[in-house]
Tab-separated table of C-alpha atoms in Angstrom:
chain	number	residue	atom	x	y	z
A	1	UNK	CA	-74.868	28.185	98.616
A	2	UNK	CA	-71.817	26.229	100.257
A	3	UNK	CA	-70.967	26.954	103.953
A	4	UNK	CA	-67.474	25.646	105.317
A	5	UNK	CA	-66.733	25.746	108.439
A	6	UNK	CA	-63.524	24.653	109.775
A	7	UNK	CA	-61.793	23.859	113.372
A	8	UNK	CA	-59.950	24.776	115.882
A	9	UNK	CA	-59.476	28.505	115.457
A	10	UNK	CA	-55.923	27.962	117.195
A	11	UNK	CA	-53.947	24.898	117.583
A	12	UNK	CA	-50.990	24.524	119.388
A	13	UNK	CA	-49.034	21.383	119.505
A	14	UNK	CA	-45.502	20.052	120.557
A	15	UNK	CA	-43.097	19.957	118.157
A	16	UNK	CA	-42.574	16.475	116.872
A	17	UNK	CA	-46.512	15.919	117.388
A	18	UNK	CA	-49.550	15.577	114.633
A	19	UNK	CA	-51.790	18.276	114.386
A	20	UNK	CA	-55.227	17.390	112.986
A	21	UNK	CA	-57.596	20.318	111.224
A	22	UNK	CA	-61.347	19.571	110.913
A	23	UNK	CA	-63.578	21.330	107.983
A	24	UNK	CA	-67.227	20.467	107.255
A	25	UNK	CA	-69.641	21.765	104.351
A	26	UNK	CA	-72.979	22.119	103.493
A	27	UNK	CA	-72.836	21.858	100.008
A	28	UNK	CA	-73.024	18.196	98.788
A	29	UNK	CA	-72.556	19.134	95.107
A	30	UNK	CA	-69.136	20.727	95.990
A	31	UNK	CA	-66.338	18.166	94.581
A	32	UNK	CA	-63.213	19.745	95.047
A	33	UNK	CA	-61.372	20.951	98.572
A	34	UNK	CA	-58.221	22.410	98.958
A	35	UNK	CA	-56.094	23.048	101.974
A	36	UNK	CA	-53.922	26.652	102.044
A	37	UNK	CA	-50.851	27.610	104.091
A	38	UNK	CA	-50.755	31.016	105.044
A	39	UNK	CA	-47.520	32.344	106.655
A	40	UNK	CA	-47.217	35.673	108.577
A	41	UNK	CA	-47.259	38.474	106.470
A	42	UNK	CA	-47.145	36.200	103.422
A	43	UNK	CA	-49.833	35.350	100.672
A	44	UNK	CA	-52.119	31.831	100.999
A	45	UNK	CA	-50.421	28.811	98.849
A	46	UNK	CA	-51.820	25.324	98.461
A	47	UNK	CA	-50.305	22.651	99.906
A	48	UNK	CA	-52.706	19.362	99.214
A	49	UNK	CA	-56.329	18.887	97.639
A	50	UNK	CA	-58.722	16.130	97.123
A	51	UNK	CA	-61.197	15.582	95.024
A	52	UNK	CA	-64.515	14.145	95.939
A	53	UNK	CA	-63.780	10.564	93.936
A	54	UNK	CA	-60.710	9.716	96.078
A	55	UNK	CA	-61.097	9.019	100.287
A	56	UNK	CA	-57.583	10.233	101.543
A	57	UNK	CA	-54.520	11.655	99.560
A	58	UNK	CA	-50.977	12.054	101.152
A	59	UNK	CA	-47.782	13.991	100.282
A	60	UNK	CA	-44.889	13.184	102.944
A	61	UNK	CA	-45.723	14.269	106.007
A	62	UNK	CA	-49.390	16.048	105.121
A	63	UNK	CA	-52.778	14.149	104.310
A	64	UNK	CA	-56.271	14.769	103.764
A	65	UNK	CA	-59.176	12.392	104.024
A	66	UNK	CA	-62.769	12.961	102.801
A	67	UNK	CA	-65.865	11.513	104.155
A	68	UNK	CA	-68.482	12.773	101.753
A	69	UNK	CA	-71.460	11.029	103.413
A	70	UNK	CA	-70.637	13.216	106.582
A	71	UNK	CA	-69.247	16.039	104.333
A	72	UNK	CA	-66.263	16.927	106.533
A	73	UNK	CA	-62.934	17.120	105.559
A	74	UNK	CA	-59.584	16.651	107.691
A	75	UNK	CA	-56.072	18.018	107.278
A	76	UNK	CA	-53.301	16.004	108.837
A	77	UNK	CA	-49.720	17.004	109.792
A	78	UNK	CA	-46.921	14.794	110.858
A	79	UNK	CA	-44.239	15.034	113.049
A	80	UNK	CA	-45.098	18.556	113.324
A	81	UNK	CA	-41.831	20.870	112.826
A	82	UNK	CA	-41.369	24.709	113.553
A	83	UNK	CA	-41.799	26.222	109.961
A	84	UNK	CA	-44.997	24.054	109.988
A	85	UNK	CA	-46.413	27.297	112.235
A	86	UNK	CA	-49.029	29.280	110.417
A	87	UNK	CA	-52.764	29.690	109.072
A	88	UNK	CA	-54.282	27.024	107.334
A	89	UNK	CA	-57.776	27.745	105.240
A	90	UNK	CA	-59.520	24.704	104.031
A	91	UNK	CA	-62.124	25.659	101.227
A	92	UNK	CA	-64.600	23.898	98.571
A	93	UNK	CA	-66.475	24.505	95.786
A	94	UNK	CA	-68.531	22.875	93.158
A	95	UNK	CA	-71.365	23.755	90.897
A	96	UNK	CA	-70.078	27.401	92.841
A	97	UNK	CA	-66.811	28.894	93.450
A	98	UNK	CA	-64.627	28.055	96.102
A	99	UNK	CA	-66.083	29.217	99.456
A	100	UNK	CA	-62.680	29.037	102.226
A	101	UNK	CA	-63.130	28.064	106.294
A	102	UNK	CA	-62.192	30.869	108.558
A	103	UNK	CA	-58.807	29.692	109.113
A	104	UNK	CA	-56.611	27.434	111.992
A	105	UNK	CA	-53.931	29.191	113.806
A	106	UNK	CA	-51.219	26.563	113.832
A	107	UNK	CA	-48.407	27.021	116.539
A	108	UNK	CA	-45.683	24.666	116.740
A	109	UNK	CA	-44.068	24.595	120.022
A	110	UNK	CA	-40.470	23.741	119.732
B	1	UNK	CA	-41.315	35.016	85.850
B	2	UNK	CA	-43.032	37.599	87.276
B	3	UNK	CA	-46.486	35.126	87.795
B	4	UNK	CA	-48.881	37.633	89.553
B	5	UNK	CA	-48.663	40.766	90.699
B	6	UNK	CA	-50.589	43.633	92.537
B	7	UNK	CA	-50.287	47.024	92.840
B	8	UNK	CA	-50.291	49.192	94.843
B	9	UNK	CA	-49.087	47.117	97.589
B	10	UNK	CA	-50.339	49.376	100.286
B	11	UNK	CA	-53.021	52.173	99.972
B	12	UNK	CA	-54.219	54.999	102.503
B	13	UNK	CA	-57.491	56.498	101.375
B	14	UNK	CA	-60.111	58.965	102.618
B	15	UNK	CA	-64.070	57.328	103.143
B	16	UNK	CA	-65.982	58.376	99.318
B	17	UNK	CA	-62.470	58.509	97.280
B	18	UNK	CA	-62.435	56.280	94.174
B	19	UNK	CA	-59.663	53.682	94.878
B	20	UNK	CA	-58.145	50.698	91.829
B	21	UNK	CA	-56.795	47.914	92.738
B	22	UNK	CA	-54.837	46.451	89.799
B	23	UNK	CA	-53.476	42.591	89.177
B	24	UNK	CA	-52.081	41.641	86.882
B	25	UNK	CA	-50.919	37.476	85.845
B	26	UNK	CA	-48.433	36.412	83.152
B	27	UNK	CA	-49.574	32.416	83.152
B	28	UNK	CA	-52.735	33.300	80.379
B	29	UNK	CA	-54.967	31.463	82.920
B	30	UNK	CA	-58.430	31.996	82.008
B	31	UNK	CA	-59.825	32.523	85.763
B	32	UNK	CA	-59.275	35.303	87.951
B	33	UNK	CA	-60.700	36.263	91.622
B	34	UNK	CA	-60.682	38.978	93.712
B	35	UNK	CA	-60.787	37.884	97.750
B	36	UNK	CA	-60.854	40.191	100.855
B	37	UNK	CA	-59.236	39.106	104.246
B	38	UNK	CA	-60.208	39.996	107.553
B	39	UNK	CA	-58.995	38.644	110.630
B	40	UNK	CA	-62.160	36.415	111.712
B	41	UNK	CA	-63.689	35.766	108.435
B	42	UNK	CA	-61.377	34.186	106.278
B	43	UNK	CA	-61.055	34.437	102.503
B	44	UNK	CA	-64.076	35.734	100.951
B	45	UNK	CA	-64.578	36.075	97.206
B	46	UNK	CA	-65.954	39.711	95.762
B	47	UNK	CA	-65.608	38.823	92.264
B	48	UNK	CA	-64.205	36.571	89.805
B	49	UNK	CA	-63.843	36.195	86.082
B	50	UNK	CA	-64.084	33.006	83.770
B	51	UNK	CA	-62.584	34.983	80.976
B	52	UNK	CA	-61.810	38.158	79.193
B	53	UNK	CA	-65.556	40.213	79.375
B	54	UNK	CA	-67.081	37.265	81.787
B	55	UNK	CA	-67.182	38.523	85.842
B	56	UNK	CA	-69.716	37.182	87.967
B	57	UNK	CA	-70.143	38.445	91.960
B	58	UNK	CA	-68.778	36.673	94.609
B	59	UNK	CA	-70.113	36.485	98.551
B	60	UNK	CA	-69.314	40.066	99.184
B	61	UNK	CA	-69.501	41.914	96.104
B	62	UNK	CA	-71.429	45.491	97.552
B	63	UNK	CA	-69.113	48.058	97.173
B	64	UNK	CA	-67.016	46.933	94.592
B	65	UNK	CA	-66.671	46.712	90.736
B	66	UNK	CA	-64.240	44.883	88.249
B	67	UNK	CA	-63.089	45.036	84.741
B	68	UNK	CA	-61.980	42.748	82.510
B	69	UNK	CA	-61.037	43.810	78.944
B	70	UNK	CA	-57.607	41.783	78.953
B	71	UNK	CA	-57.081	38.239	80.177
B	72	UNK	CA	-54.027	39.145	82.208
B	73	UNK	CA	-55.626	41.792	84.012
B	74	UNK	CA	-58.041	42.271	86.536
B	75	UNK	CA	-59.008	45.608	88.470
B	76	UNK	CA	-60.964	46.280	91.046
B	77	UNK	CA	-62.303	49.417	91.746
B	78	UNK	CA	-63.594	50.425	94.701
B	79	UNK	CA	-66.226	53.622	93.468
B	80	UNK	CA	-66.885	55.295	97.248
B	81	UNK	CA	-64.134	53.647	99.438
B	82	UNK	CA	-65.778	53.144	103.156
B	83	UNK	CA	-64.113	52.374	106.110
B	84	UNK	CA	-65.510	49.310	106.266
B	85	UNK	CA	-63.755	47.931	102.832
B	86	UNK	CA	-60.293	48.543	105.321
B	87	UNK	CA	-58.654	45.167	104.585
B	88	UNK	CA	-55.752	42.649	103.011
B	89	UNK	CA	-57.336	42.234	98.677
B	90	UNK	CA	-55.634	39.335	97.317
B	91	UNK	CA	-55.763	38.733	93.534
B	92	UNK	CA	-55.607	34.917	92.785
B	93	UNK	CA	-55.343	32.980	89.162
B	94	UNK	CA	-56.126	29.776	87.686
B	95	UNK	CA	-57.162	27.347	85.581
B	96	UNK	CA	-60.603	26.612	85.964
B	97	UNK	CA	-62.243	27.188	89.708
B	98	UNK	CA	-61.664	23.898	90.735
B	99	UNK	CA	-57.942	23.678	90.808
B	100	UNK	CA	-55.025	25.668	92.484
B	101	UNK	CA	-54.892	29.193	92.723
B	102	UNK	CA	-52.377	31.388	92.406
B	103	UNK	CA	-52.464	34.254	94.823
B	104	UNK	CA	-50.879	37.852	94.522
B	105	UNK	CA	-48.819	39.523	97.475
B	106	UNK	CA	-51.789	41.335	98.563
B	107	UNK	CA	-52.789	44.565	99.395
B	108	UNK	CA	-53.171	46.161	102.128
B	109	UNK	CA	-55.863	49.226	102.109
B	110	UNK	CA	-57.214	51.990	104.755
B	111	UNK	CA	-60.041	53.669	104.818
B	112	UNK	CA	-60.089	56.440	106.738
């Protein structure tokens, strides 16, 4: 089955700085990956996806690119800001459900 | 719009009690998952359902059993809690499995 596995654990970056988030997979069947946001205390909620026909997708200051030849996946944040601070899972799935990374720590340090 | 809820939101249980879980989603979206959290390991999928009477296991589905007799609502029963099922169970919706999901509050159960 699929195996994600995503890095850093923790990241901690300026604020004002780009903070990069590196997932790979085994899977190469698996056509869909997400990225979730998971505040303190609060439940997981997506933020961007891609799909395995399109290299890089962008919404303001977030983007993900896709290399599916290397099967690894990147998140990228912008201009980091404070409320950018929290867990971020990055999962994927295809003929099988989704199968999530264990998770970046994201600190923002103002 | 009430979207998807769980109850109970916290839960203290003794190791071989019988423990439910209940969520419960007011989009009609066909799938449904159960996922445990634990700090180190992520989200990882017990169960999930395609449809009303459809379940198929997940990556850690030992321990657990689900229901399915409505499409808004999914339990999940735990038969012989152990202290080793201690964790956050998020309930998540959606569409098909390859697009969002919707996740519940969570909740938060001890074994002891």
């Amino acid at each position: 089955g699929e195996n994600v596995e995503q890095h850093p654990s923790t990241l901690s970056v300026q604020e004002g700085d780009s903070a990069v988030i590196k997932c790979t997979y085994s899977d190469s069947a698996s056509n869909y990956f997400p990225w979730y946001k998971q505040e303190l205390g609060k439940r997981p909620q997506l933020i961007i996806d891609i799909r395995s026909n399109v290299g890089e997708k962008k919404d303001q200051r977030i983007a993900v690119t896709l290399n599916k030849t290397a099967k690894h996946f990147s998140l990228h944040i912008t201009e980091t800001q404070p409320e950018d601070s929290a867990v971020y899972f990055c999962a994927g799935g295809g003929n099988t459900p989704l199968v999530f990374g264990k998770g970046t720590r994201l600190s923002v340090i103002a | 719009d009430a979207g998807i809820t769980q109850s109970p939101r916290y839960k203290i249980t003794e190791t071989g009690r019988q423990v439910t879980l209940m969520c419960h989603q007011t989009w009609s979206h066909s799938y449904m998952f159960w996922y445990r959290q634990d700090l180190g390991h992520g989200l990882r999928l017990i169960y999930y359902s395609a449809a009303a009477d459809i379940t198929d296991k997940g990556e850690v589905p030992d321990g657990y059993v689900v229901s399915r007799s409505k499409t808004e609502n999914f339990p999940l029963t735990l038969e012989s809690a152990t202290r080793s099922q201690t964790s956050v169970y998020f309930c998540a919706s959606g569409t098909s499995r390859y697009n969002e999901q919707f996740f519940g509050p969570g909740t938060r159960l001890t074994v002891l």
